Amino acid sequence: MKAAVLERPGELVIKDREMAVCGDDEILVKVEACNICKTDLKCFSVGQRDLIYPRVLGHEIAGIIVQKGNRAMGYHVGQRVHVHPGIICGKCDYCTDKKDNLCDHVQIMGFNYDGGFQEYLRIPAEGVKGRILNVISNEDLNFEEISFIEPLACCVNIQDSLEMNPSSVMVIIGGGRMGALNLLLAKASGIKRVLLIEENEKRCKSGMKLGFDQVFSGKTEDIIEQIKAATGGMGADVVIPCCPGPGALDLALKILRKNGQLGYFSGVINEDDVRPEINLIHYKEISVKGSYGCSCAHSRKAKALLECGKIDVKPLISHRVRLDELALGMKFVKNSDGYSTIVKF
Ligand SMILES: [Zn+2]
Ligand SMILES: [Zn+2]
């Protein structure tokens, strides 16, 4: 079977590996689609502190069960599944509190275990027991769409932690894949006005098409004034930065109304000279909610939103690549070319 193996940062090799076999408590999934995430790109291009090489990346996985050990209960061969990437301990305080994405002992498919950029994926016994496979019952949902469950579940995590009602004005900074998914989720939850701040002209246009109510770009001072004007002088109720620059965080604090809520969804990684004015959290009594990945429950909710048709991710499918074109796919993601690139098997 073919696997895209990351030997070290920057060195991705397509290898013919021995066919995976599954043990008595395990399940074998034939991967059908795996969405490329910015996290994959980061591991590929600069590496990651805790990543052990060689590793097969890919944690946004859709596939079909092709083999099952005789002690692996609750699943059948032939079922179409989404693979929730987090294998949790099930015992720690976070797990019992349904915050299992924060589990002290979580092991992630595509990071601690080999992931979805290979033809067949072995689901370890702990994963089967932890029910990381979400069976898809809606036949109309294709594998590419199913591969959006994980990133959508990350948006469910942040938005479920915010207090909103239909008249809350939400601003999303950054109109890439995660910004777009946050928009679709907000609209599905009944939020009437979702505004976008985005520099890239192409993304402004596609953002309007996708359903953002207004799009703003330009100089920071101008954007602050425009958002004020668009919200009757108040500022936004909720801001979710979906890009890693500290400038976005600073802008978020400046356009929020007093008592507004910041969804701290995207970690800040780019070092530049902007120092977010964090005292605004104090002066404006801003609430900050962090989110990191998604729990099993978030995945199930995201799956349900796609299955019932409340969210349609088809407009977000921009590029499909074969497994041996994964490096090219990474390039699309790096260049912010389209919304998403999916490895299709
Ligand atoms: Zn991801
Ligand atoms: Zn745990």
Coordinates of C-alpha atoms in Angstrom, one line a residue, residues 180-345:
A180 CA -15.3 30.2 5.8
L181 CA -16.3 27.2 8.0
N182 CA -16.9 29.5 11.0
L183 CA -19.2 31.6 8.7
L184 CA -21.2 28.5 7.6
L185 CA -21.5 27.4 11.2
A186 CA -22.6 30.8 12.4
K187 CA -25.2 31.0 9.7
A188 CA -26.5 27.5 10.4
S189 CA -26.8 28.6 14.1
G190 CA -29.0 31.5 13.0
I191 CA -26.5 34.4 13.4
K192 CA -27.9 37.1 11.1
R193 CA -24.8 39.3 10.5
V194 CA -21.4 37.8 10.0
L195 CA -18.7 40.3 8.7
L196 CA -15.3 39.5 7.2
I197 CA -12.0 41.3 7.4
E198 CA -9.7 40.1 4.7
E199 CA -6.8 41.6 2.8
N200 CA -6.8 39.2 -0.2
E201 CA -9.0 40.6 -2.9
K202 CA -9.9 37.1 -4.3
R203 CA -10.9 36.0 -0.9
C204 CA -13.1 39.1 -0.4
K205 CA -15.0 38.2 -3.5
S206 CA -15.4 34.5 -2.7
G207 CA -16.3 35.5 0.9
M208 CA -19.3 37.6 -0.4
K209 CA -20.3 34.7 -2.6
L210 CA -20.2 32.3 0.3
G211 CA -22.5 34.4 2.5
F212 CA -20.6 37.0 4.5
D213 CA -22.8 40.0 4.9
Q214 CA -20.1 42.6 4.5
V215 CA -16.4 42.5 3.7
F216 CA -13.8 45.0 4.9
S217 CA -10.2 45.4 3.9
G218 CA -7.7 48.2 3.9
K219 CA -5.8 50.1 6.6
T220 CA -6.3 49.0 10.2
E221 CA -7.5 52.5 11.3
D222 CA -10.0 52.6 8.5
I223 CA -11.3 49.1 9.3
I224 CA -11.8 50.0 12.9
E225 CA -13.9 53.1 11.8
Q226 CA -15.9 51.0 9.2
I227 CA -16.8 48.3 11.7
K228 CA -17.9 51.0 14.2
A229 CA -20.1 52.5 11.6
A230 CA -21.5 49.2 10.6
T231 CA -22.5 48.4 14.2
G232 CA -24.1 51.7 15.1
G233 CA -21.0 52.9 16.9
M234 CA -20.9 50.0 19.2
G235 CA -18.3 47.5 17.8
A236 CA -18.7 43.8 17.2
D237 CA -20.3 41.4 19.8
V238 CA -18.0 38.6 18.9
V239 CA -14.7 38.4 17.0
I240 CA -13.0 35.2 15.9
P241 CA -9.5 35.7 14.4
C242 CA -8.9 32.9 11.9
C243 CA -5.3 33.8 11.0
P244 CA -2.2 33.5 13.0
G245 CA -0.8 37.1 13.0
P246 CA -0.7 39.1 16.2
G247 CA -2.0 42.0 14.2
A248 CA -5.3 40.2 13.9
L249 CA -5.5 39.7 17.7
D250 CA -4.8 43.4 18.2
L251 CA -7.5 44.4 15.6
A252 CA -10.0 42.0 17.3
L253 CA -9.5 43.8 20.6
K254 CA -10.0 47.1 19.0
I255 CA -13.2 46.3 17.0
L256 CA -14.9 44.5 19.9
R257 CA -17.7 46.3 21.8
K258 CA -17.4 46.7 25.5
N259 CA -18.3 43.4 27.1
G260 CA -17.7 41.7 23.8
Q261 CA -16.3 38.2 23.3
L262 CA -13.1 37.2 21.7
G263 CA -12.9 33.6 20.3
Y264 CA -9.2 32.8 20.6
F265 CA -9.4 30.2 17.9
S266 CA -6.1 30.5 16.0
G267 CA -2.9 30.5 17.9
V268 CA -0.5 33.4 17.2
I269 CA 2.6 32.1 15.4
N270 CA 3.9 34.9 13.1
E271 CA 6.4 37.1 14.8
D272 CA 6.1 40.7 13.7
D273 CA 6.3 44.1 15.4
V274 CA 2.6 44.3 16.4
R275 CA 2.0 44.0 20.1
P276 CA -1.6 43.3 20.8
E277 CA -3.0 46.0 23.2
I278 CA -4.1 43.4 25.8
N279 CA -5.1 46.0 28.3
L280 CA -8.2 46.5 26.2
I281 CA -9.4 43.2 27.7
H282 CA -9.4 45.0 31.1
Y283 CA -10.8 48.4 30.0
K284 CA -13.6 47.0 27.8
E285 CA -14.3 43.9 30.0
I286 CA -13.8 41.6 27.0
S287 CA -14.3 37.9 27.6
V288 CA -11.7 35.7 26.0
K289 CA -12.6 32.1 25.2
G290 CA -9.9 29.8 23.9
S291 CA -10.3 26.7 21.9
Y292 CA -8.0 23.9 20.8
G293 CA -9.0 21.2 18.4
C294 CA -12.2 19.4 19.1
S295 CA -13.7 16.8 21.4
C296 CA -15.5 13.6 20.3
A297 CA -18.8 15.4 21.0
H298 CA -17.8 18.3 18.8
S299 CA -17.1 15.8 16.0
R300 CA -20.4 14.2 16.4
K301 CA -22.2 17.6 16.3
A302 CA -20.2 18.6 13.1
K303 CA -21.2 15.3 11.5
A304 CA -24.8 15.9 12.3
L305 CA -24.7 19.4 10.8
L306 CA -23.4 18.0 7.5
E307 CA -25.7 15.0 7.5
C308 CA -28.9 17.0 8.0
G309 CA -27.8 19.5 5.2
K310 CA -27.7 22.5 7.5
I311 CA -24.1 23.1 6.3
D312 CA -23.0 22.6 2.8
V313 CA -19.2 22.4 2.4
K314 CA -19.1 21.7 -1.3
P315 CA -18.3 25.3 -2.2
L316 CA -15.1 25.0 -0.1
I317 CA -13.6 22.1 -2.2
S318 CA -11.0 23.9 -4.4
H319 CA -8.4 21.3 -5.3
R320 CA -8.2 17.6 -5.3
V321 CA -4.8 15.9 -5.5
R322 CA -3.6 12.3 -5.6
L323 CA -1.5 10.9 -2.8
D324 CA 1.7 11.2 -4.9
E325 CA 0.9 14.8 -5.4
L326 CA 0.7 15.6 -1.7
A327 CA 3.7 18.0 -1.9
L328 CA 1.8 20.0 -4.6
G329 CA -1.3 20.0 -2.4
M330 CA 0.8 21.4 0.4
K331 CA 1.9 24.2 -2.0
F332 CA -1.8 25.1 -2.7
V333 CA -2.4 25.3 1.1
K334 CA 0.8 27.4 1.6
N335 CA -0.2 29.8 -1.2
S336 CA -3.8 30.1 0.2
D337 CA -4.9 29.0 -3.2
G338 CA -8.6 28.4 -2.9
Y339 CA -10.3 27.2 0.3
S340 CA -9.2 23.7 0.6
T341 CA -7.1 21.0 -1.0
I342 CA -8.1 17.3 -0.5
V343 CA -6.1 14.2 -1.1
K344 CA -8.5 11.9 -3.0
F345 CA -7.7 8.2 -3.2

